[in-house]
Coordinates of C-alpha atoms in Angstrom, one line a residue:
X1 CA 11.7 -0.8 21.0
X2 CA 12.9 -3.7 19.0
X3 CA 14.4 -6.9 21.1
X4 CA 16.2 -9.6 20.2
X5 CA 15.1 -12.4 22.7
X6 CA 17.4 -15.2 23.3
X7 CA 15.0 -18.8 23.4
X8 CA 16.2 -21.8 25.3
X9 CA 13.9 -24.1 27.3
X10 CA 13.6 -21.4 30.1
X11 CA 10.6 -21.1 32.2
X12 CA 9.1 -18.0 31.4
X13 CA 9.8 -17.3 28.0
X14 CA 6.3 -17.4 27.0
X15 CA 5.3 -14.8 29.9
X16 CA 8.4 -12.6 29.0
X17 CA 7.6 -12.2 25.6
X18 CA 4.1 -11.6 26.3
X19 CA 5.1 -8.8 28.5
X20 CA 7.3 -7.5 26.1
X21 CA 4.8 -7.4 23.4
X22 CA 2.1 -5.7 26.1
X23 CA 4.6 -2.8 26.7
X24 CA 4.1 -2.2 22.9
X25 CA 7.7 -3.9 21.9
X26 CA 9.0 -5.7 19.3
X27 CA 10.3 -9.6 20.2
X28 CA 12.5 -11.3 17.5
X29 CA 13.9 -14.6 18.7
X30 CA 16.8 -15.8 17.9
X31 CA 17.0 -19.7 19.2
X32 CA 19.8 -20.8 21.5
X33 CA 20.8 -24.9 22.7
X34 CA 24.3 -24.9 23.2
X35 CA 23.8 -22.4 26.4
X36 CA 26.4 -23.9 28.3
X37 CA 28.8 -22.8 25.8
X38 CA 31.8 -19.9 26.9
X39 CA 32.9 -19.5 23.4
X40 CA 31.2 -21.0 20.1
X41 CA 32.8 -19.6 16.8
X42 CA 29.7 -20.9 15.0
X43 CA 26.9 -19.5 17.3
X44 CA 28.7 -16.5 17.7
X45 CA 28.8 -15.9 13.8
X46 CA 24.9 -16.7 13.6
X47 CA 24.2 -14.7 16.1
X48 CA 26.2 -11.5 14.7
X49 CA 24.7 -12.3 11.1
X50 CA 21.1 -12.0 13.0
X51 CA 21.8 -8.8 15.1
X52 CA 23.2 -7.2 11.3
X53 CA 20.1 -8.2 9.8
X54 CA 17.2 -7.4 12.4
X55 CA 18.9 -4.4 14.1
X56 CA 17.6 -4.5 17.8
X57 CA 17.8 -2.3 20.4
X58 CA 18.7 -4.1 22.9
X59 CA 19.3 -8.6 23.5
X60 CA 17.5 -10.4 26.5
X61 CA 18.1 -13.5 27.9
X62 CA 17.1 -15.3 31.3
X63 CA 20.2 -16.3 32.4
X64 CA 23.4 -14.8 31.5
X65 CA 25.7 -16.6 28.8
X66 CA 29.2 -14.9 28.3
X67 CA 29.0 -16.0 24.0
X68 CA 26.1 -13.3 23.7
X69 CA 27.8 -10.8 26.4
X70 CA 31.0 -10.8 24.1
X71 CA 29.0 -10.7 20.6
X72 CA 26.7 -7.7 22.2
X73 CA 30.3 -5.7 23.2
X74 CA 31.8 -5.9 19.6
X75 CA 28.1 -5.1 18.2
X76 CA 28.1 -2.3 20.4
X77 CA 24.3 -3.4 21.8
X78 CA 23.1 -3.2 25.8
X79 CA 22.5 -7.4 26.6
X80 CA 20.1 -7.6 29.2
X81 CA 20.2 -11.0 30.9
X82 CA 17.7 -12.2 34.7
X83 CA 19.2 -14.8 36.3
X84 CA 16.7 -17.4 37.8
X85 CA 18.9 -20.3 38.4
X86 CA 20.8 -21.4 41.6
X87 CA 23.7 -21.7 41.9
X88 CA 24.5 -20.0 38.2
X89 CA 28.4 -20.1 37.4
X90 CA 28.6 -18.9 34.0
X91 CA 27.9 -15.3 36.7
X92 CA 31.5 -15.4 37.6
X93 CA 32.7 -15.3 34.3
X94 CA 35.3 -12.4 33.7
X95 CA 33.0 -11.3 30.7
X96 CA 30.3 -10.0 33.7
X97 CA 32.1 -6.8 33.7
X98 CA 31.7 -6.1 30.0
X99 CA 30.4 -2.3 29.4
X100 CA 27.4 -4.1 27.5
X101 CA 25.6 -5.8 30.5
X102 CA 23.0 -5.6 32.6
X103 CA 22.7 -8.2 34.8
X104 CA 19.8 -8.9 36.9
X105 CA 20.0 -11.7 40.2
X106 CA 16.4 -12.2 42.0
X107 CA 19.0 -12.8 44.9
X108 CA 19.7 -9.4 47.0
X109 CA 22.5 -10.8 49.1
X110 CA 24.1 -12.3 45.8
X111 CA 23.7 -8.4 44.5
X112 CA 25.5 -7.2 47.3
X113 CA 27.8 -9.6 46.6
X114 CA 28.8 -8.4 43.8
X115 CA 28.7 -4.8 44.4
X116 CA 30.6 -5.2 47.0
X117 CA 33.5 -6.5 44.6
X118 CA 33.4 -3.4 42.1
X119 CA 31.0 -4.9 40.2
X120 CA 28.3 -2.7 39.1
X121 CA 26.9 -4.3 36.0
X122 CA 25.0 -7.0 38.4
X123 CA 21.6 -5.5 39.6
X124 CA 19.0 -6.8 42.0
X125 CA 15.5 -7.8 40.4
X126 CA 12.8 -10.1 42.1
X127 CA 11.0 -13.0 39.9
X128 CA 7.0 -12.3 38.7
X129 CA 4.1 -14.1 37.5
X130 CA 2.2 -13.5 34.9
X131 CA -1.0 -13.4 36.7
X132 CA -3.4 -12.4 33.8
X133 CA -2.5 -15.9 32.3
X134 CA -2.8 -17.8 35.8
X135 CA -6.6 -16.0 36.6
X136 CA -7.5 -17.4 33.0
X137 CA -7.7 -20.9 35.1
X138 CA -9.9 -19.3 37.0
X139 CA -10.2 -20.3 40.8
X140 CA -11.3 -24.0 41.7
X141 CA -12.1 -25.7 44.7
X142 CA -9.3 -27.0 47.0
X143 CA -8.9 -30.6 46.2
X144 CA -5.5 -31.0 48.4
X145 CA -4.3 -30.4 51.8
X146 CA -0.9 -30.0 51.3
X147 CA 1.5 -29.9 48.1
X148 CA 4.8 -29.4 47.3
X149 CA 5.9 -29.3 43.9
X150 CA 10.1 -29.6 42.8
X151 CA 13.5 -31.7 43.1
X152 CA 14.3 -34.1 45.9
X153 CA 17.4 -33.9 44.6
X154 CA 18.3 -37.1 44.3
X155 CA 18.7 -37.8 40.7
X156 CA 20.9 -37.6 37.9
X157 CA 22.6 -33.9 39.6
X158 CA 23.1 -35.7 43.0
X159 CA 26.8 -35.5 42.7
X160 CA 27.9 -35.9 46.4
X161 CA 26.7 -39.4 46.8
X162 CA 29.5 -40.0 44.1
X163 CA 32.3 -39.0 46.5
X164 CA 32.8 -42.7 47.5
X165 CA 36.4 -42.4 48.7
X166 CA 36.0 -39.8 51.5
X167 CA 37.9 -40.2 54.5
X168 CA 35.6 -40.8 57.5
X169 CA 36.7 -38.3 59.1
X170 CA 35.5 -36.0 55.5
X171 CA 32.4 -37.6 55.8
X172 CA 31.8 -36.8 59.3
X173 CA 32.8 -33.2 59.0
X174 CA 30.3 -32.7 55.9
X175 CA 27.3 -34.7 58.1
X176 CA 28.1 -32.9 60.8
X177 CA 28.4 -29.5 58.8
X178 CA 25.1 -30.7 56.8
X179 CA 23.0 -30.7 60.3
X180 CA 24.4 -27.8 61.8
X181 CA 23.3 -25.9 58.3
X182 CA 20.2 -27.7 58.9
X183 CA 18.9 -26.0 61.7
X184 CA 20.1 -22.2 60.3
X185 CA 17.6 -20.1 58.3
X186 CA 19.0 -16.7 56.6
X187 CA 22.3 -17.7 56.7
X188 CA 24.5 -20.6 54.7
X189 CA 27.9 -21.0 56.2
X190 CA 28.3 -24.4 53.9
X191 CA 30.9 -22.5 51.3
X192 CA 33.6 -20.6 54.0
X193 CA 33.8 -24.0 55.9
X194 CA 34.9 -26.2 52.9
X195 CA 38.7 -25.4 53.2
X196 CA 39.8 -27.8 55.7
X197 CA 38.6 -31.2 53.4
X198 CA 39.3 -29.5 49.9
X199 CA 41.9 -31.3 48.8
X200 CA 39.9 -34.4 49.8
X201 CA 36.9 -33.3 48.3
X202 CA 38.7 -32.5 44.6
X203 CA 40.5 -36.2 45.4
X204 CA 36.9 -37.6 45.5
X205 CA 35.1 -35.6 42.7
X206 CA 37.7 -33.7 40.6
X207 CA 35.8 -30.6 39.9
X208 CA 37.7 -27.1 38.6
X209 CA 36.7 -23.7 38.1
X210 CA 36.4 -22.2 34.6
X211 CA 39.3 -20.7 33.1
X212 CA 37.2 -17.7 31.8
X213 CA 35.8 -17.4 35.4
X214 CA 36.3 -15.9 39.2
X215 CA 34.4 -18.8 41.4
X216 CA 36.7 -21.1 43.4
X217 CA 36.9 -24.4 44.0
X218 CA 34.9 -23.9 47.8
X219 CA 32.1 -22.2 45.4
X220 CA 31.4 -25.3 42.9
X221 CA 31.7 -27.9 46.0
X222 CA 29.3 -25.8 48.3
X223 CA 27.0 -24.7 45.8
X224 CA 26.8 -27.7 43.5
X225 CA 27.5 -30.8 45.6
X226 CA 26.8 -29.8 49.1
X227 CA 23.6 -27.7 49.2
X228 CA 22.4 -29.8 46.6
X229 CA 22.5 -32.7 49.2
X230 CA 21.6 -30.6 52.1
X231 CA 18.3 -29.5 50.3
X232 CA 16.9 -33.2 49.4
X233 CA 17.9 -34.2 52.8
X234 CA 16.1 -31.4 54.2
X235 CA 13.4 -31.6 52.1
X236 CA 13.1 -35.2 53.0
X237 CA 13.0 -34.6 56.3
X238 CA 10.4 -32.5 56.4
X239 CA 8.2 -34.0 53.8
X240 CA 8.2 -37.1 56.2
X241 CA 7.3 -35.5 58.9
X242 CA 4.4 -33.9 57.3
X243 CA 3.1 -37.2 56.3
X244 CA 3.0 -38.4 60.0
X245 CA 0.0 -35.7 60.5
X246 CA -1.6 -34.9 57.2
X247 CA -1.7 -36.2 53.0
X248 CA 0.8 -34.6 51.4
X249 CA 0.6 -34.3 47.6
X250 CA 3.9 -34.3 45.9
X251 CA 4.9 -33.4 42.3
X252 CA 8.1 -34.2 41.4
X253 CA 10.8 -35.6 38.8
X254 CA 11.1 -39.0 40.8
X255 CA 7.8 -40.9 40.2
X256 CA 9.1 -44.1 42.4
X257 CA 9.9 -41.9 45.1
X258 CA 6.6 -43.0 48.4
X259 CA 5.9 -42.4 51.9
X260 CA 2.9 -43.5 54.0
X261 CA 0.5 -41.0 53.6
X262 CA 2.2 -39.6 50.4
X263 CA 0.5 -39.1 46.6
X264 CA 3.3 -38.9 44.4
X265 CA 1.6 -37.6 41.4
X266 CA 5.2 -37.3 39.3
X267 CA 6.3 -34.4 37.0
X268 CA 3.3 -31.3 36.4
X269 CA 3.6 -29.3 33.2
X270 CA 4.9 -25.4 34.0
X271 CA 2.3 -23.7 32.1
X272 CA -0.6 -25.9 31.9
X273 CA -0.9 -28.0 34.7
X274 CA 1.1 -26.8 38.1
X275 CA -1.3 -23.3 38.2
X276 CA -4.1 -25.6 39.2
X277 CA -1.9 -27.2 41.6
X278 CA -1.1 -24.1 43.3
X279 CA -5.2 -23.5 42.9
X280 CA -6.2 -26.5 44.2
X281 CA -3.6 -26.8 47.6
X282 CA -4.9 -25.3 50.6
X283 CA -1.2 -25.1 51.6
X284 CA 1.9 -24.8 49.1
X285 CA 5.1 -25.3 50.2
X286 CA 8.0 -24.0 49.5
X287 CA 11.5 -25.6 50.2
X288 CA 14.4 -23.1 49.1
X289 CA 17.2 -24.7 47.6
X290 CA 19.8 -24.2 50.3
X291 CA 22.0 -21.7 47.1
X292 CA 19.5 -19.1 47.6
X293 CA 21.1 -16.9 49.5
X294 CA 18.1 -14.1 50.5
X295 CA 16.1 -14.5 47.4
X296 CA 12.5 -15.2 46.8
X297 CA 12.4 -18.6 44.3
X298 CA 10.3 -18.1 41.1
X299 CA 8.0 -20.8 42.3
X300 CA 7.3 -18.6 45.1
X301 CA 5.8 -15.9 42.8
X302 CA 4.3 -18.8 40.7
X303 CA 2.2 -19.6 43.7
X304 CA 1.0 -16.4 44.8
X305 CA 0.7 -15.2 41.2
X306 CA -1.9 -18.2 40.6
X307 CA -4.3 -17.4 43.8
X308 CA -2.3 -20.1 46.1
X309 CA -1.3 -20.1 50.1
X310 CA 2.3 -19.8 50.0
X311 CA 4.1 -21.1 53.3
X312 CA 7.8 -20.9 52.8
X313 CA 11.2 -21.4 54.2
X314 CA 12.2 -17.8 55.6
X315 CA 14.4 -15.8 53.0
X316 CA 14.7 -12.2 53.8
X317 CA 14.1 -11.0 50.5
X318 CA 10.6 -12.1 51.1
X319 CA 10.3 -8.6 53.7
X320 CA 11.1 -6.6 51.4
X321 CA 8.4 -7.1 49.3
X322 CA 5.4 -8.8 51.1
X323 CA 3.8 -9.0 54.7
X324 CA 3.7 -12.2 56.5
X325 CA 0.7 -13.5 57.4
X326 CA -0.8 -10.6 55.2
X327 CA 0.2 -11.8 51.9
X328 CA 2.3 -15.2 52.9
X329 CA 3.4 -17.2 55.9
X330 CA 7.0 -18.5 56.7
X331 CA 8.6 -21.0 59.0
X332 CA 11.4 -21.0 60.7
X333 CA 11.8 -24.8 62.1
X334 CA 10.4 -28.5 61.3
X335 CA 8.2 -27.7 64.6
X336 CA 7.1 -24.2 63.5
X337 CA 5.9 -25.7 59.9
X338 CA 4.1 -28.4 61.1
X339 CA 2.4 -25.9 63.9
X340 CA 1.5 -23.9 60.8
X341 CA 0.0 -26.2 58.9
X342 CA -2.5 -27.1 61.5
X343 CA -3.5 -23.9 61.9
X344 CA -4.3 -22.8 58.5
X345 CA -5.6 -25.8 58.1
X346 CA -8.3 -25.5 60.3
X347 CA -8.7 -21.5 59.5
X348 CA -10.2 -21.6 56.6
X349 CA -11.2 -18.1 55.9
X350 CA -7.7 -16.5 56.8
X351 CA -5.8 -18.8 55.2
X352 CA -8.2 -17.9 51.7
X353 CA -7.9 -14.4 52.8
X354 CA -4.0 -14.7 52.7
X355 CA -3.9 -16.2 49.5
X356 CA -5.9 -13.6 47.7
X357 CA -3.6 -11.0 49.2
X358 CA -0.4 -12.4 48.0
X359 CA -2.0 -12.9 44.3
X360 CA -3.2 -8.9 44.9
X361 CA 0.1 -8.1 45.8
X362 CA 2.1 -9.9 42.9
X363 CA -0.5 -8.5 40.3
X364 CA -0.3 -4.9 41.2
X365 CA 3.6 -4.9 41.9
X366 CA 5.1 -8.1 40.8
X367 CA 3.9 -8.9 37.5
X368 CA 6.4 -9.5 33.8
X369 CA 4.7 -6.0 32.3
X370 CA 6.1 -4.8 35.5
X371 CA 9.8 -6.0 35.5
X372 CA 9.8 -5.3 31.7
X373 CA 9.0 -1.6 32.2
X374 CA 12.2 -1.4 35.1
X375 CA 14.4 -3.3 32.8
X376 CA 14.0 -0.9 29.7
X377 CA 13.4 2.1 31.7
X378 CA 17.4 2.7 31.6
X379 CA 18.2 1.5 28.1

């Protein structure tokens, strides 16, 4: 099968084409910058001119962009897009209906979602690693106790601290909303309990849905101000309180960013350098991005994929697929992490044991080849 893959600076791309070519297919790329474009007469005509000429079988993206969805419908061709991001707007575009698509959300409640709308061209897929590529690092001693590696969210996309002329009673109800959220696991109430400081919050940071799209107003403040805020205060939280007992080693956009008993090591390269983080922690953490509504975050597959101990947030989607304390552990408070950490650090040979469960798990079940071959199987 010939496929046209749509390139942008995704993660993945190398281990999706890799997979494709594996499963004995053709890749032709076809490179793509403005992806934030609904509607580009220009793209659209290259894009067209490039389908003519190489004739695929099918177009794949990671992400969905509504310009390909409506050039793949007149050029009659199945587009095949795997969201990773969230929150991802361009999803509630009207053109997510079109015949053409085949949408895939690592999200299951986000799935449901839409299914639950009428909308059947959205399908559930988990994320993968590409563990044939991580064992080629093969499998070093542990040089850190603890690691976390992503956003603290509070850089350029920080939008809520811009909100400067909120009410005080808006800001209380948002604090107050923030720390109630806080302290819930499974379940984000943040978007249904927007409506009674909307206006106020479009006063403070104008913000409107997309002409071409479905989400509302509650949808782009919840998901792209609020949770944003909620997660680097939550992951603050935490990340100090972990430092009051143990060295944490952070990785992350913000170089400036310290605590006592913190090694801020700045940003790690996806493909060359964070596997041997993930290697090298006794512990990973993962922090779900309070979006997320039930779904297992790719950095969660990139750590069991390269032989690390995941400990995670809880995220039901996570049940579905892998055992706890079999193949991962989860926590389910600020008290319940740091109680795990203690323990697996100081049992050494379950915690390895663990680890080489989850990387046996994503490599039998959870690997690219193995989300390639589900995606075509229909086409």
């Amino acid at each position: 099968m010939k496929i046209l893959f749509i390139e942008w600076a995704s993660f993945g791309n190398a281990d999706m084409k890799d997979a494709f070519v594996k499963e004995g297919h053709q890749v032709i790329c076809f490179p793509f910058s403005n992806k934030d474009a609904r509607r580009d007469a220009e793209i659209e005509s290259e894009l067209t001119k490039k389908l003519r000429e190489t004739t695929p079988d099918a177009v794949f993206s990671f992400n969905y962009f509504p310009l390909v969805s409506n050039v793949c419908k007149r050029e009659n061709l199945p587009y095949l897009s795997w969201i990773y991001d969230s929150p991802y707007v361009l999803l509630y575009s009207y053109t997510a209906i079109n015949p053409c698509n085949t949408i895939y959300v690592f999200d299951k409640a986000l799935c449901r979602e839409f299914n639950d709308a009428g909308i059947k061209t959205v399908h559930y897929l988990p994320m993968a690693a590409n563990t044939e590529r991580l064992d080629a690092f093969g499998f070093p001693e542990p040089l850190y106790d603890v690691s976390f590696v992503g956003s603290l969210y509070n850089e350029a996309h920080n939008f809520y601290d811009r909100m400067e002329t909120l009410s005080d009673y808006a800001k209380g109800y948002l604090e107050g909303l923030m720390h109630a959220q806080m302290h819930v696991q499974g379940y984000n109430f943040i978007q249904e309990s927007l409506s009674p400081i909307m206006e106020e919050l479009y006063q403070a940071l104008p913000m409107e849905p997309n002409p071409d799209g479905v989400e509302t107003r509650e949808y782009l403040y919840a998901q792209y101000v609020v949770n944003r805020k909620l997660t680097g205060m939550e992951r603050l939280r935490l990340l100090r309180a972990i430092t009051k007992r143990h060295t944490l080693d952070l990785f992350t956009i913000d170089p400036a960013f310290s605590l006592p008993n913190l090694r801020n090591h700045g940003t790690t390269d996806y493909y060359a350098e964070m596997p041997l983080v993930f290697k090298k922690s006794r512990i990973n953490l993962n922090i779900s991005l309070r979006s997320i509504k039930s779904g297992i975050p790719l950095r969660a597959f990139d750590i069991m994929g390269a032989g690390g101990f995941l400990l995670s947030n809880y995220q039901e989607d996570f049940l579905e697929n892998f055992t706890p304390g079999v193949d991962f552990e989860y926590y389910e408070s600020e008290s319940d992490l740091l109680q795990k950490l203690d323990y697996y650090l100081s049992h050494e040979e379950e915690r390895a044991a663990i680890a080489k469960n989850g990387h046996d798990k994503v490599a039998s079940a959870h690997t690219y080849r193995d989300r390639v071959k589900e995606m075509l199987s229909g086409l």
